PDB file of C-alpha atoms in Angstrom:
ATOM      1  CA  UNK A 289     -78.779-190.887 133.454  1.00  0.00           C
ATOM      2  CA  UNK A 290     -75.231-190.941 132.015  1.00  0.00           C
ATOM      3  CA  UNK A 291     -74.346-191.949 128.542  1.00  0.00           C
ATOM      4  CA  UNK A 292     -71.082-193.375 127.570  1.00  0.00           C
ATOM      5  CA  UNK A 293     -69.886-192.958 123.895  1.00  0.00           C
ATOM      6  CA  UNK A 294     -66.778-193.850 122.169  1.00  0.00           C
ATOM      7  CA  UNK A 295     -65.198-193.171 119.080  1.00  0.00           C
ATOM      8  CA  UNK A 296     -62.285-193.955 116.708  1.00  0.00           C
ATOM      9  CA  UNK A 297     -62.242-197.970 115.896  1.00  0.00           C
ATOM     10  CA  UNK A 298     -61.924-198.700 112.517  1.00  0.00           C
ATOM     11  CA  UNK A 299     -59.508-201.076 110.293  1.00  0.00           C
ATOM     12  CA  UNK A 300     -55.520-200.804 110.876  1.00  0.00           C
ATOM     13  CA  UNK A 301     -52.964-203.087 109.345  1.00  0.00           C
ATOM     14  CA  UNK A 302     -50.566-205.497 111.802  1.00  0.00           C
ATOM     15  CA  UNK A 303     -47.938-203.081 113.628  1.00  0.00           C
ATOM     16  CA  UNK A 304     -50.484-200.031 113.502  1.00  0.00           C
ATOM     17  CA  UNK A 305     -52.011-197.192 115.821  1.00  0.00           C
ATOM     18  CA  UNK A 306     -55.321-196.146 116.730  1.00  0.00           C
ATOM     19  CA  UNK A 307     -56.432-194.079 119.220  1.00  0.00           C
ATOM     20  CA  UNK A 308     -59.899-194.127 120.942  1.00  0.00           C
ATOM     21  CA  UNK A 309     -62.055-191.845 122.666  1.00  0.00           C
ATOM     22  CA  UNK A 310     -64.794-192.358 125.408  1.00  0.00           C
ATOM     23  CA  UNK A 311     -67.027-189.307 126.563  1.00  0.00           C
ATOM     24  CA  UNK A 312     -69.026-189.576 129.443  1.00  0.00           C
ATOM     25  CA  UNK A 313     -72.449-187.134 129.818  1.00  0.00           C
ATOM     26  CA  UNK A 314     -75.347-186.601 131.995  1.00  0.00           C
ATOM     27  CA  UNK A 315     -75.445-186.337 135.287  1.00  0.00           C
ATOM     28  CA  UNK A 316     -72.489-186.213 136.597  1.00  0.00           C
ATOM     29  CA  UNK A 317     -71.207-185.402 140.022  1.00  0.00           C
ATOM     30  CA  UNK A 318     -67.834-187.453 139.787  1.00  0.00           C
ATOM     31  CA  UNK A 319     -66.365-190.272 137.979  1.00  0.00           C
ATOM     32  CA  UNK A 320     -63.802-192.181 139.292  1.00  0.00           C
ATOM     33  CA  UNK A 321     -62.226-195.463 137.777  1.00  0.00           C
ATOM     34  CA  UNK A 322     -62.234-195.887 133.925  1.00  0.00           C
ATOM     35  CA  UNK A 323     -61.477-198.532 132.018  1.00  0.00           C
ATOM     36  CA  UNK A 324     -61.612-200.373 128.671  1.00  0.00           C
ATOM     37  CA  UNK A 325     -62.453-203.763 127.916  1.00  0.00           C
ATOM     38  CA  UNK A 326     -62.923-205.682 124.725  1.00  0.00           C
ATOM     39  CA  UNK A 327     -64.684-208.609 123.138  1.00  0.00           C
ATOM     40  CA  UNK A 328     -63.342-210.377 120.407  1.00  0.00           C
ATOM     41  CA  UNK A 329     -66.079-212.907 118.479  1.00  0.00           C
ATOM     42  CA  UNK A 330     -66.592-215.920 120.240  1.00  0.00           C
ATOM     43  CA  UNK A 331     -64.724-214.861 123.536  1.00  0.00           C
ATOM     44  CA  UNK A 332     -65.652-213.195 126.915  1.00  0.00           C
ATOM     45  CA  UNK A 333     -65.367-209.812 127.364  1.00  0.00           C
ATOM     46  CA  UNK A 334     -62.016-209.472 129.173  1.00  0.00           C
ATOM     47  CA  UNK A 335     -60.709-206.346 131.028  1.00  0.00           C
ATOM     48  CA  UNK A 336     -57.855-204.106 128.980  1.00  0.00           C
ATOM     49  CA  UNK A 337     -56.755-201.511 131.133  1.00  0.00           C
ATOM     50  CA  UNK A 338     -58.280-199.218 133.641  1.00  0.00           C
ATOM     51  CA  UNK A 339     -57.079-195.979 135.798  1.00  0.00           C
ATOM     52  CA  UNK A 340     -58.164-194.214 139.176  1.00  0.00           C
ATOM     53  CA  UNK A 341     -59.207-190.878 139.368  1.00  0.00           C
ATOM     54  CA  UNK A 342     -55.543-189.092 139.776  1.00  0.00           C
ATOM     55  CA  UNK A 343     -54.035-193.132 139.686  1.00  0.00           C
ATOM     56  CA  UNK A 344     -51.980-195.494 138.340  1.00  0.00           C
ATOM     57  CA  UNK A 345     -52.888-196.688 135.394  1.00  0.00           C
ATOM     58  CA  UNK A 346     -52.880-200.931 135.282  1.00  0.00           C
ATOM     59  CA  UNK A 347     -52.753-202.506 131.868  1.00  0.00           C
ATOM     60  CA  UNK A 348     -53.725-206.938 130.887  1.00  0.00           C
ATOM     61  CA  UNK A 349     -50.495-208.162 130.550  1.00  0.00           C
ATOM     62  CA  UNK A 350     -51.717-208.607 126.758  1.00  0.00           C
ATOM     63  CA  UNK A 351     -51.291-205.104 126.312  1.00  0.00           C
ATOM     64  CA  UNK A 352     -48.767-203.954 128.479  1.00  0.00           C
ATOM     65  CA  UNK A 353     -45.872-201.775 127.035  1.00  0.00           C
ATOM     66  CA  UNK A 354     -48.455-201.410 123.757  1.00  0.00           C
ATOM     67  CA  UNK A 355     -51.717-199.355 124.907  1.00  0.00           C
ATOM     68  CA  UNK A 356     -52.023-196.251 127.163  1.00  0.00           C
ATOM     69  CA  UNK A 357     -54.783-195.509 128.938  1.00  0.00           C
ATOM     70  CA  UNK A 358     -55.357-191.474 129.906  1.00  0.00           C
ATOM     71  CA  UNK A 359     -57.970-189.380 130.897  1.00  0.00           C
ATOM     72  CA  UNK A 360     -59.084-186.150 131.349  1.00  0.00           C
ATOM     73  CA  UNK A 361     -61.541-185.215 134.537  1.00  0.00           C
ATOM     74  CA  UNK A 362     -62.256-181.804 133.092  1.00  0.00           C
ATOM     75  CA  UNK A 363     -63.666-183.470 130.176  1.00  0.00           C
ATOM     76  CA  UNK A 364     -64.955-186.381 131.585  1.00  0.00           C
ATOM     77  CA  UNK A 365     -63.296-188.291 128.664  1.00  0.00           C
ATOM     78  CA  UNK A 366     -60.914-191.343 128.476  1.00  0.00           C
ATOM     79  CA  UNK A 367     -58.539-192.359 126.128  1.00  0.00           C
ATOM     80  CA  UNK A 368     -57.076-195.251 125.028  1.00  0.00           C
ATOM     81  CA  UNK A 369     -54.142-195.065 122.697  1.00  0.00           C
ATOM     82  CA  UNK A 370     -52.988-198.219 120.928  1.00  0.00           C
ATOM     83  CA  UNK A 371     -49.824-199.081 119.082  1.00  0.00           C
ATOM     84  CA  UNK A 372     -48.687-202.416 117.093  1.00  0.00           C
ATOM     85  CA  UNK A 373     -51.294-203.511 116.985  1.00  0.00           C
ATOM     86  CA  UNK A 374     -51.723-207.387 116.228  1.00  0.00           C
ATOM     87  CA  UNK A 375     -54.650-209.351 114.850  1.00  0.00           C
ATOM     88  CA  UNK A 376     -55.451-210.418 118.449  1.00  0.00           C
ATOM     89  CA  UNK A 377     -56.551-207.241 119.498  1.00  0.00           C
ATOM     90  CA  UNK A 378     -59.558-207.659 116.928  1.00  0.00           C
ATOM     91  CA  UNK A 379     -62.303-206.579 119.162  1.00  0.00           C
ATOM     92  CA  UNK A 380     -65.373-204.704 120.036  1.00  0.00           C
ATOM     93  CA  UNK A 381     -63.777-202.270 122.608  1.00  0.00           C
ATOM     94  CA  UNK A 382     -66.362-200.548 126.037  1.00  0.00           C
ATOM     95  CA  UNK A 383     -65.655-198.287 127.699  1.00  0.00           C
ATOM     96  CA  UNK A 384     -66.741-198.268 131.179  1.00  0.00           C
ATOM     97  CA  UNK A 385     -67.168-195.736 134.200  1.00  0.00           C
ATOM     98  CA  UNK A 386     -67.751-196.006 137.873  1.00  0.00           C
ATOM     99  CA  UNK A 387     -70.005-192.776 138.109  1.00  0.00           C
ATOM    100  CA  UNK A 388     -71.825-190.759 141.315  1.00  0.00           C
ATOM    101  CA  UNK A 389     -74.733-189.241 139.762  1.00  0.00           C
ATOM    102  CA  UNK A 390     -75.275-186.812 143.191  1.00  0.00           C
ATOM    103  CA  UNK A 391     -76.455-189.996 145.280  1.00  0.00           C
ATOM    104  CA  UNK A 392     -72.970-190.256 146.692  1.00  0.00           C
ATOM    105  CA  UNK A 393     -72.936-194.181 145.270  1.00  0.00           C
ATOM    106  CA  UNK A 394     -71.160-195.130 141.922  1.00  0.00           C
ATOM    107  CA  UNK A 395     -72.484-197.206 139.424  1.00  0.00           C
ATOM    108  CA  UNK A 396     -70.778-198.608 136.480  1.00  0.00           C
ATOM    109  CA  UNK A 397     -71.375-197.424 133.201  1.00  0.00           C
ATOM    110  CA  UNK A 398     -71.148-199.283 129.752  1.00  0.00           C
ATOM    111  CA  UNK A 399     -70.860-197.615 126.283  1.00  0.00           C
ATOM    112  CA  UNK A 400     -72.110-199.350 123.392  1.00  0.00           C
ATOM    113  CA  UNK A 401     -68.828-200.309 122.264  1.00  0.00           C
ATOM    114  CA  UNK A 402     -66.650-199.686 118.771  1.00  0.00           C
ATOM    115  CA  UNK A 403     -65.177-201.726 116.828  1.00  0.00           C
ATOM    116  CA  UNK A 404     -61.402-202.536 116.001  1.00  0.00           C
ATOM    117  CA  UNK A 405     -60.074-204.658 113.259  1.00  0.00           C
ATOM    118  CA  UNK A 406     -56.247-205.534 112.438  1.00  0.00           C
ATOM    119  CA  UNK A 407     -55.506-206.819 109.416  1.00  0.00           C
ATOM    120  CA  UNK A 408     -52.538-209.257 108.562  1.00  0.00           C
TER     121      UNK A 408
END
């Protein structure tokens, strides 16, 4: 079983930063693309940003130039740093993870999500 958890929503003010944080446990032979997505109320969830193991990271075009995406494979974490921040990136943010438990298959992987909140 893996678990995804992330950390570090909270409330920011228009123009703002906030960093999060997903880690990834359990069994875990390899992980290879990781993303974020978010869900604002009343919407879809809708894709943010995601990057390959060793890749390129690719960013919504909502985002671009605002968030970075990293990662760290010794850690099995992902990060997803976010600056000026606007009231449309109110959201609950995932993290997800394609992940080969041994089975030499990946799976995707959801955490349960934290929550970000710009003020105006």
């Amino acid at each position: 079983q893996v678990q995804l958890v992330e950390s570090g929503g909270g409330l920011v003010q228009a123009g703002g930063s906030l960093s999060l944080s997903c880690a990834a446990s359990g069994t875990i032979a390899n992980i290879d693309t990781v993303g974020w997505y978010r869900q604002a109320p009343g919407k879809q969830r809708e894709w943010v940003a995601h990057i390959g193991r060793g890749g390129r990271p690719l960013y919504a075009d909502s985002v671009r130039g605002r968030f970075a995406i990293s990662r760290d494979n010794a850690k099995n974490m992902v990060y997803l740093q976010m600056n000026s921040l606007n009231s449309e990136d109110t959201a609950v943010y995932y993290c997800n993870a394609a992940v080969d438990t041994g089975a030499g298959s990946y799976y995707h992987y959801w955490g349960q999500g934290t929550q970000v909140t710009v003020s105006s």
